[in-house]
Amino acid sequence: MCGRYSLFDDQDNTEIRQIIAEVNQRYPDRPIRTGEIFPTNTVPVLTADKLNLSPKPLVWGFPKFTGSGVIINARVETAGEKKTFRESLLTNRCIVPSTGFYEWNAQKKKYLFRLPGEQVLYMAGISKEYDGTQRYVILTTSANESMKDVHHRMPVILPKDKLQMWTSDTDAAMNYLHSDMPQLVRTE
């Protein structure tokens, strides 16, 4: 499960800084959050705009039908079968840029997981409009060796060379959901 992630716009992280700057320029009336990201925050998410990827401000979490709370993740094993996620998985895939994600072990120790040697970690997401607001959830899969001692789930990680494929090629995207995720590094 991915319940929080980071989006730090450090001076040397030009990729994240460019994404944030573009969202702020294109959507000045939609303030976005950076730093530690929590469910229901409005943040930059990459969506397909014709053949290009462009960042837009989206809200993290689909509203629960019970009326309170939000759904922040969707399991890849069942997303294609569930009414809440099925259509979005087929037609509204998005990319969640981050500088890592947080997970807690059973003793409530918090870890930040990142890609080794990379400043940006892209997570696979799906989006949907609710009451005029575009929202997203992060897709999760079984944890790999680099994190399963902390948690049994992890986000679907998208390498940079798979970003365009994720949003534009449904067959390739569905196949990718069953790929082995890259090994991650962690810090406390």
mmCIF file of C-alpha atoms in Angstrom:
data_model
loop_
_atom_site.group_PDB
_atom_site.id
_atom_site.type_symbol
_atom_site.label_atom_id
_atom_site.label_comp_id
_atom_site.label_asym_id
_atom_site.label_seq_id
_atom_site.Cartn_x
_atom_site.Cartn_y
_atom_site.Cartn_z
ATOM 1 C CA MET A 1 0.000 0.000 0.000
ATOM 2 C CA CYS A 2 1.235 3.470 -0.720
ATOM 3 C CA GLY A 3 -0.249 5.901 1.808
ATOM 4 C CA ARG A 4 2.210 8.783 1.472
ATOM 5 C CA TYR A 5 4.919 9.837 -0.895
ATOM 6 C CA SER A 6 7.396 12.650 -1.351
ATOM 7 C CA LEU A 7 7.603 15.371 -3.980
ATOM 8 C CA PHE A 8 10.552 17.548 -3.052
ATOM 9 C CA ASP A 9 11.625 20.225 -5.508
ATOM 10 C CA ASP A 10 15.266 20.405 -4.486
ATOM 11 C CA GLN A 11 17.405 22.836 -6.430
ATOM 12 C CA ASP A 12 19.254 20.036 -8.247
ATOM 13 C CA ASN A 13 16.127 18.048 -9.177
ATOM 14 C CA THR A 14 15.376 19.828 -12.455
ATOM 15 C CA GLU A 15 12.890 17.194 -13.635
ATOM 16 C CA ILE A 16 10.552 17.659 -10.660
ATOM 17 C CA ARG A 17 11.078 21.434 -10.653
ATOM 18 C CA GLN A 18 10.035 21.599 -14.333
ATOM 19 C CA ILE A 19 6.862 19.572 -13.670
ATOM 20 C CA ILE A 20 5.912 21.807 -10.733
ATOM 21 C CA ALA A 21 6.693 25.002 -12.666
ATOM 22 C CA GLU A 22 4.562 23.901 -15.622
ATOM 23 C CA VAL A 23 1.565 23.087 -13.423
ATOM 24 C CA ASN A 24 1.903 26.394 -11.561
ATOM 25 C CA GLN A 25 2.106 28.296 -14.854
ATOM 26 C CA ARG A 26 -0.784 26.511 -16.596
ATOM 27 C CA TYR A 27 -3.067 26.311 -13.537
ATOM 28 C CA PRO A 28 -2.297 29.342 -11.340
ATOM 29 C CA ASP A 29 -5.685 29.068 -9.612
ATOM 30 C CA ARG A 30 -5.045 25.445 -8.520
ATOM 31 C CA PRO A 31 -2.327 25.475 -5.832
ATOM 32 C CA ILE A 32 -0.447 22.207 -5.546
ATOM 33 C CA ARG A 33 1.283 20.576 -2.620
ATOM 34 C CA THR A 34 4.953 19.613 -2.531
ATOM 35 C CA GLY A 35 7.021 17.957 0.186
ATOM 36 C CA GLU A 36 5.314 15.036 1.917
ATOM 37 C CA ILE A 37 2.125 14.176 0.009
ATOM 38 C CA PHE A 38 -0.979 12.956 1.835
ATOM 39 C CA PRO A 39 -4.291 11.573 0.516
ATOM 40 C CA THR A 40 -6.669 14.330 -0.715
ATOM 41 C CA ASN A 41 -3.758 16.667 -1.568
ATOM 42 C CA THR A 42 -3.762 18.324 -4.997
ATOM 43 C CA VAL A 43 -0.501 17.474 -6.759
ATOM 44 C CA PRO A 44 1.006 17.368 -10.259
ATOM 45 C CA VAL A 45 0.198 14.187 -12.187
ATOM 46 C CA LEU A 46 1.230 13.426 -15.762
ATOM 47 C CA THR A 47 -1.621 12.689 -18.169
ATOM 48 C CA ALA A 48 -1.759 12.066 -21.907
ATOM 49 C CA ASP A 49 -2.522 15.248 -23.814
ATOM 50 C CA LYS A 50 -2.843 14.007 -27.390
ATOM 51 C CA LEU A 51 0.562 12.374 -27.941
ATOM 52 C CA ASN A 52 2.407 14.297 -25.232
ATOM 53 C CA LEU A 53 2.539 13.897 -21.494
ATOM 54 C CA SER A 54 1.573 17.006 -19.585
ATOM 55 C CA PRO A 55 1.301 17.682 -15.860
ATOM 56 C CA LYS A 56 -2.042 18.644 -14.391
ATOM 57 C CA PRO A 57 -3.213 19.239 -10.811
ATOM 58 C CA LEU A 58 -5.171 16.184 -9.618
ATOM 59 C CA VAL A 59 -6.517 15.211 -6.201
ATOM 60 C CA TRP A 60 -5.203 11.994 -4.634
ATOM 61 C CA GLY A 61 -8.062 9.613 -3.877
ATOM 62 C CA PHE A 62 -11.364 8.451 -5.360
ATOM 63 C CA PRO A 63 -14.302 9.227 -3.032
ATOM 64 C CA LYS A 64 -15.685 6.200 -1.212
ATOM 65 C CA PHE A 65 -19.291 5.463 -2.020
ATOM 66 C CA THR A 66 -20.060 5.372 1.703
ATOM 67 C CA GLY A 67 -19.610 9.136 1.700
ATOM 68 C CA SER A 68 -16.596 9.436 3.979
ATOM 69 C CA GLY A 69 -12.934 8.928 3.173
ATOM 70 C CA VAL A 70 -11.131 8.169 -0.062
ATOM 71 C CA ILE A 71 -9.669 5.173 -1.859
ATOM 72 C CA ILE A 72 -5.988 5.913 -2.534
ATOM 73 C CA ASN A 73 -4.742 2.663 -4.102
ATOM 74 C CA ALA A 74 -5.968 -0.024 -6.476
ATOM 75 C CA ARG A 75 -4.569 -3.559 -6.581
ATOM 76 C CA VAL A 76 -3.389 -4.566 -10.052
ATOM 77 C CA GLU A 77 -4.718 -8.066 -9.429
ATOM 78 C CA THR A 78 -8.332 -6.851 -9.181
ATOM 79 C CA ALA A 79 -8.469 -3.323 -10.678
ATOM 80 C CA GLY A 80 -9.659 -4.621 -14.054
ATOM 81 C CA GLU A 81 -12.584 -6.399 -12.422
ATOM 82 C CA LYS A 82 -13.841 -3.684 -10.078
ATOM 83 C CA LYS A 83 -16.389 -1.187 -11.324
ATOM 84 C CA THR A 84 -14.635 1.684 -9.508
ATOM 85 C CA PHE A 85 -11.372 1.143 -11.428
ATOM 86 C CA ARG A 86 -12.051 -0.854 -14.619
ATOM 87 C CA GLU A 87 -12.826 1.983 -17.058
ATOM 88 C CA SER A 88 -10.041 4.201 -15.721
ATOM 89 C CA LEU A 89 -7.528 1.373 -16.060
ATOM 90 C CA LEU A 90 -8.444 0.980 -19.715
ATOM 91 C CA THR A 91 -8.768 4.629 -20.723
ATOM 92 C CA ASN A 92 -7.401 7.032 -18.076
ATOM 93 C CA ARG A 93 -3.970 5.872 -17.022
ATOM 94 C CA CYS A 94 -1.748 8.544 -15.486
ATOM 95 C CA ILE A 95 1.743 8.874 -14.036
ATOM 96 C CA VAL A 96 2.477 10.065 -10.524
ATOM 97 C CA PRO A 97 5.891 11.755 -10.266
ATOM 98 C CA SER A 98 7.602 11.557 -6.890
ATOM 99 C CA THR A 99 10.953 11.614 -5.199
ATOM 100 C CA GLY A 100 10.077 8.394 -3.355
ATOM 101 C CA PHE A 101 7.313 6.819 -1.285
ATOM 102 C CA TYR A 102 6.935 6.070 2.400
ATOM 103 C CA GLU A 103 6.078 2.821 4.096
ATOM 104 C CA TRP A 104 5.982 1.737 7.729
ATOM 105 C CA ASN A 105 6.951 -1.624 9.176
ATOM 106 C CA ALA A 106 5.044 -3.458 11.908
ATOM 107 C CA GLN A 107 6.939 -1.500 14.580
ATOM 108 C CA LYS A 108 5.750 1.802 12.992
ATOM 109 C CA LYS A 109 9.237 2.665 11.715
ATOM 110 C CA LYS A 110 8.969 4.943 8.667
ATOM 111 C CA TYR A 111 11.096 4.326 5.551
ATOM 112 C CA LEU A 112 11.516 6.315 2.345
ATOM 113 C CA PHE A 113 11.887 4.085 -0.731
ATOM 114 C CA ARG A 114 13.622 5.416 -3.851
ATOM 115 C CA LEU A 115 15.133 4.191 -7.086
ATOM 116 C CA PRO A 116 18.900 3.823 -6.718
ATOM 117 C CA GLY A 117 20.785 6.553 -8.578
ATOM 118 C CA GLU A 118 17.585 8.376 -9.646
ATOM 119 C CA GLN A 119 16.063 11.612 -8.396
ATOM 120 C CA VAL A 120 12.562 10.813 -9.684
ATOM 121 C CA LEU A 121 10.390 7.759 -9.084
ATOM 122 C CA TYR A 122 7.316 7.488 -11.332
ATOM 123 C CA MET A 123 4.320 5.497 -10.109
ATOM 124 C CA ALA A 124 1.497 4.102 -12.255
ATOM 125 C CA GLY A 125 -1.908 5.583 -11.581
ATOM 126 C CA ILE A 126 -5.414 5.826 -12.961
ATOM 127 C CA SER A 127 -7.679 8.858 -12.927
ATOM 128 C CA LYS A 128 -11.355 9.674 -13.001
ATOM 129 C CA GLU A 129 -13.510 12.777 -12.728
ATOM 130 C CA TYR A 130 -15.807 13.161 -9.727
ATOM 131 C CA ASP A 131 -18.089 16.209 -9.490
ATOM 132 C CA GLY A 132 -15.880 18.231 -11.835
ATOM 133 C CA THR A 133 -12.624 17.346 -10.039
ATOM 134 C CA GLN A 134 -10.026 15.081 -11.628
ATOM 135 C CA ARG A 135 -8.792 12.509 -9.088
ATOM 136 C CA TYR A 136 -6.313 9.629 -9.148
ATOM 137 C CA VAL A 137 -5.284 6.484 -7.316
ATOM 138 C CA ILE A 138 -1.927 4.693 -7.336
ATOM 139 C CA LEU A 139 -1.755 1.113 -8.583
ATOM 140 C CA THR A 140 -0.079 -1.376 -6.246
ATOM 141 C CA THR A 141 1.395 -4.838 -6.693
ATOM 142 C CA SER A 142 3.098 -7.446 -4.529
ATOM 143 C CA ALA A 143 6.271 -6.177 -2.900
ATOM 144 C CA ASN A 144 9.591 -7.339 -4.310
ATOM 145 C CA GLU A 145 12.675 -8.408 -2.340
ATOM 146 C CA SER A 146 13.816 -4.838 -1.720
ATOM 147 C CA MET A 147 10.821 -4.005 0.462
ATOM 148 C CA LYS A 148 8.784 -7.063 1.400
ATOM 149 C CA ASP A 149 10.353 -7.185 4.858
ATOM 150 C CA VAL A 150 8.706 -3.773 5.485
ATOM 151 C CA HIS A 151 5.370 -4.172 3.651
ATOM 152 C CA HIS A 152 3.718 -6.773 1.397
ATOM 153 C CA ARG A 153 2.558 -4.217 -1.224
ATOM 154 C CA MET A 154 4.350 -1.588 -3.301
ATOM 155 C CA PRO A 155 3.398 0.901 -6.022
ATOM 156 C CA VAL A 156 3.779 -0.090 -9.667
ATOM 157 C CA ILE A 157 7.005 1.702 -10.650
ATOM 158 C CA LEU A 158 7.356 3.061 -14.195
ATOM 159 C CA PRO A 159 10.870 3.446 -15.649
ATOM 160 C CA LYS A 160 11.303 6.619 -17.729
ATOM 161 C CA ASP A 161 11.343 4.622 -20.959
ATOM 162 C CA LYS A 162 7.854 3.218 -20.156
ATOM 163 C CA LEU A 163 6.038 6.497 -19.426
ATOM 164 C CA GLN A 164 4.640 7.091 -22.918
ATOM 165 C CA MET A 165 3.671 3.425 -23.254
ATOM 166 C CA TRP A 166 1.778 3.521 -19.944
ATOM 167 C CA THR A 167 -0.580 6.265 -21.086
ATOM 168 C CA SER A 168 -0.930 5.396 -24.781
ATOM 169 C CA ASP A 169 -0.740 1.597 -25.292
ATOM 170 C CA THR A 170 -3.419 -0.321 -23.384
ATOM 171 C CA ASP A 171 -2.160 -3.823 -24.277
ATOM 172 C CA ALA A 172 1.432 -3.017 -23.338
ATOM 173 C CA ALA A 173 0.268 -1.275 -20.142
ATOM 174 C CA MET A 174 -1.796 -4.306 -19.061
ATOM 175 C CA ASN A 175 1.190 -6.578 -19.719
ATOM 176 C CA TYR A 176 3.495 -4.276 -17.771
ATOM 177 C CA LEU A 177 1.325 -4.643 -14.662
ATOM 178 C CA HIS A 178 2.681 -8.192 -14.328
ATOM 179 C CA SER A 179 6.343 -7.181 -14.670
ATOM 180 C CA ASP A 180 8.925 -7.462 -11.933
ATOM 181 C CA MET A 181 9.343 -4.120 -10.218
ATOM 182 C CA PRO A 182 12.806 -2.559 -9.935
ATOM 183 C CA GLN A 183 14.800 -3.008 -6.753
ATOM 184 C CA LEU A 184 14.620 -0.008 -4.429
ATOM 185 C CA VAL A 185 16.798 1.561 -1.754
ATOM 186 C CA ARG A 186 15.490 2.767 1.585
ATOM 187 C CA THR A 187 16.375 5.341 4.179
ATOM 188 C CA GLU A 188 14.902 5.966 7.614
#
